[in-house]
CSV table of C-alpha atoms in Angstrom, one decimal:
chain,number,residue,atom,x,y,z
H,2,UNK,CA,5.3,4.4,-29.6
H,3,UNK,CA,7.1,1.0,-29.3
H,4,UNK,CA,7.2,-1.2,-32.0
H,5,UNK,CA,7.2,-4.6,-32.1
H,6,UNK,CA,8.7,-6.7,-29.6
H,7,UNK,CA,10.0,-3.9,-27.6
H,8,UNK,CA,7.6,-3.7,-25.0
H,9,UNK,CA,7.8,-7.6,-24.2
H,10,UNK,CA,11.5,-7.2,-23.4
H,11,UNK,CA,10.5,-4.0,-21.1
H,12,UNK,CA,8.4,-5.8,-19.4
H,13,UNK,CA,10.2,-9.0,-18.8
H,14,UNK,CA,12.9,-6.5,-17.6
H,15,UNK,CA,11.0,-4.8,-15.3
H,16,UNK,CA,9.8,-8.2,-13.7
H,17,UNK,CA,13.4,-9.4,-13.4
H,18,UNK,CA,14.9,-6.0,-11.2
H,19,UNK,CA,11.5,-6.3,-9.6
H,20,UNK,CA,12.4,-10.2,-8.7
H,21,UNK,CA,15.7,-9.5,-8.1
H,22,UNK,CA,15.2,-7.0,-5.0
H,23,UNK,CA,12.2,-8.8,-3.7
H,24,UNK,CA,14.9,-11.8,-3.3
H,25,UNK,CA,17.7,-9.5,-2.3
H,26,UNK,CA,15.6,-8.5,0.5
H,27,UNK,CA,14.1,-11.6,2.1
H,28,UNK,CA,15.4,-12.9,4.9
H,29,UNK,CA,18.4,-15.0,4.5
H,30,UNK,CA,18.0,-18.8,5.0
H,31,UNK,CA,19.8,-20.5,7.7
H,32,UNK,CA,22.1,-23.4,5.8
H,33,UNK,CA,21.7,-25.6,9.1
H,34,UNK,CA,17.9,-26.1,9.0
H,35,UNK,CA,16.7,-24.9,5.8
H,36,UNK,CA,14.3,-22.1,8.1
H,37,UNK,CA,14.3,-18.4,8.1
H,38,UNK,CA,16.4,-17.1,10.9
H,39,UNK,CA,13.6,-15.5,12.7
H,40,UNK,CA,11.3,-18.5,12.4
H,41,UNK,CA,12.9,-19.9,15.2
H,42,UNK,CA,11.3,-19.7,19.0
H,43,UNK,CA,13.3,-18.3,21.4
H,44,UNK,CA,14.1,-20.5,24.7
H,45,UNK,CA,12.5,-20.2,28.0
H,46,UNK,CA,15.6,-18.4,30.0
H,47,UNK,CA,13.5,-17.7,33.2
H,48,UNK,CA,15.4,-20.6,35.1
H,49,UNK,CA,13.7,-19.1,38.8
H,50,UNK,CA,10.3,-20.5,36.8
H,51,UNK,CA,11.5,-23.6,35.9
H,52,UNK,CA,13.0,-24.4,39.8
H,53,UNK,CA,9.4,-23.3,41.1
H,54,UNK,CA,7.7,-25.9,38.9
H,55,UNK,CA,10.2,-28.7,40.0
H,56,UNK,CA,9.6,-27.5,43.7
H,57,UNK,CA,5.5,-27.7,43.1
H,58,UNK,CA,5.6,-30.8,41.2
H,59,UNK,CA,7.9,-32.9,43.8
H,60,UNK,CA,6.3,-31.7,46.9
H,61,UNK,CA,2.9,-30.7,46.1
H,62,UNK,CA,1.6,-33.7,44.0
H,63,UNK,CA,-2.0,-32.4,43.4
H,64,UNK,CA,-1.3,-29.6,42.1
H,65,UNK,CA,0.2,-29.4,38.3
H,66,UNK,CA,1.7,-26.8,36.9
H,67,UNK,CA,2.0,-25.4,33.1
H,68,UNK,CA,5.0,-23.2,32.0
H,69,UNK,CA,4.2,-20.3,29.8
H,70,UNK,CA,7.4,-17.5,29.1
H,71,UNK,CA,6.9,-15.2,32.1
H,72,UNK,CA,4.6,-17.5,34.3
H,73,UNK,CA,3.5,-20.6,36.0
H,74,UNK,CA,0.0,-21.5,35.7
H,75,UNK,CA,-1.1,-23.9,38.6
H,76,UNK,CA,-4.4,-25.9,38.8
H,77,UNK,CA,-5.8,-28.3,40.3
H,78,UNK,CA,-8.5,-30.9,38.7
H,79,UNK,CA,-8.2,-28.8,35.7
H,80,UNK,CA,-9.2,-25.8,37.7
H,81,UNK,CA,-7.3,-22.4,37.2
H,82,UNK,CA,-5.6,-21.8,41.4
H,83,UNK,CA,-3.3,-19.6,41.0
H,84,UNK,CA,-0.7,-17.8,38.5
H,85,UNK,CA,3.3,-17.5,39.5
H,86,UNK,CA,5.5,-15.2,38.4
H,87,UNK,CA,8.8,-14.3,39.2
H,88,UNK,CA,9.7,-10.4,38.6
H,89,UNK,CA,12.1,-7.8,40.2
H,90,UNK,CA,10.2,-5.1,38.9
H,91,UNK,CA,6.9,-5.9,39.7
H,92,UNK,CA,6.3,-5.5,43.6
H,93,UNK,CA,6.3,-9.0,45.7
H,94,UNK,CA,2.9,-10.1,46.7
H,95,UNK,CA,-0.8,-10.8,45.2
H,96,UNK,CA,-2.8,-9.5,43.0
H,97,UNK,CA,-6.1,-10.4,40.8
H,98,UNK,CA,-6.9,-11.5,37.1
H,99,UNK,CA,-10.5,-12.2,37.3
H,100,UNK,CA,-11.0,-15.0,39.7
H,101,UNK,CA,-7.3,-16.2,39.4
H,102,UNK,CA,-4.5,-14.7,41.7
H,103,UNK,CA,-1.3,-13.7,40.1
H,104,UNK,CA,1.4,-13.9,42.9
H,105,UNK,CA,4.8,-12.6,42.5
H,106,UNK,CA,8.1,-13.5,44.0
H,107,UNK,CA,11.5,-11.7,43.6
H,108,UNK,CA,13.1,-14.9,44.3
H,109,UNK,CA,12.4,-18.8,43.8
H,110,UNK,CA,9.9,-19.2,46.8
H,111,UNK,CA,10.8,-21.9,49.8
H,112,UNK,CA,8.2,-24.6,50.1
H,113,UNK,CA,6.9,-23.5,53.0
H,114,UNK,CA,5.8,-20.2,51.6
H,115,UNK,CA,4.4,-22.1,48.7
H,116,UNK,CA,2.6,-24.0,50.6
H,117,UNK,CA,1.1,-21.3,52.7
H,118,UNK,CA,0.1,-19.3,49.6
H,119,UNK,CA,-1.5,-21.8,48.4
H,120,UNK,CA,-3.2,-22.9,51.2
H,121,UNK,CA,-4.8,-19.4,51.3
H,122,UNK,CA,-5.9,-19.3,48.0
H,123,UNK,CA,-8.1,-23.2,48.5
């Protein structure tokens, strides 16, 4: 059995290794912004997106876009049209999400065939 104070130091040993790999294996801060290194959101890197959006927002003025990290929602007086994304590996066309098209382009699109596509989905 242990006698007297013993245990107490046992135990406040056993807390300390036990402290001491819970902190050794955390993730390690990052000294720039005081945040975990994985806390951090990764940037949207589909540029094709981001040139569609400008191209709907300068020449199609009633229709507004919203960028998400693999598509381009579009509506129009807050009315889901259509969904854009742009994807080599997913064949080029139209396809269906409920009521709401999904149509995908290998490329960024010309502003005619914007403009027809969305023509035929109004």
């Amino acid at each position: 059995m242990i006698d007297g104070i013993w245990w107490l130091v046992i135990l406040l040993a056993v807390i300390t290794v036990l402290w001491l790999i819970a902190h050794l294996r955390s993730n390690k801060v990052n000294p720039k912004s005081g945040a975990h290194a994985s806390a951090g959101k990764k940037p949207l890197t589909n540029d094709s997106l981001q040139k569609t959006a400008i191209l709907i927002k300068k020449h199609f003025p009633n229709y507004s876009t919203s960028r998400r990290a693999k598509h381009l929602l579009i509506t129009k007086e807050n009315k889901k049209i259509a969904m854009i994304t742009i994807d080599n590996s997913i064949a080029a066309g139209e396809r269906r999400l409920g009521e709401v098209p999904i149509i995908n382009y290998h490329r960024v699109p010309s502003r005619a065939q914007l403009g027809t596509d969305l023509q035929e989905i109004c």
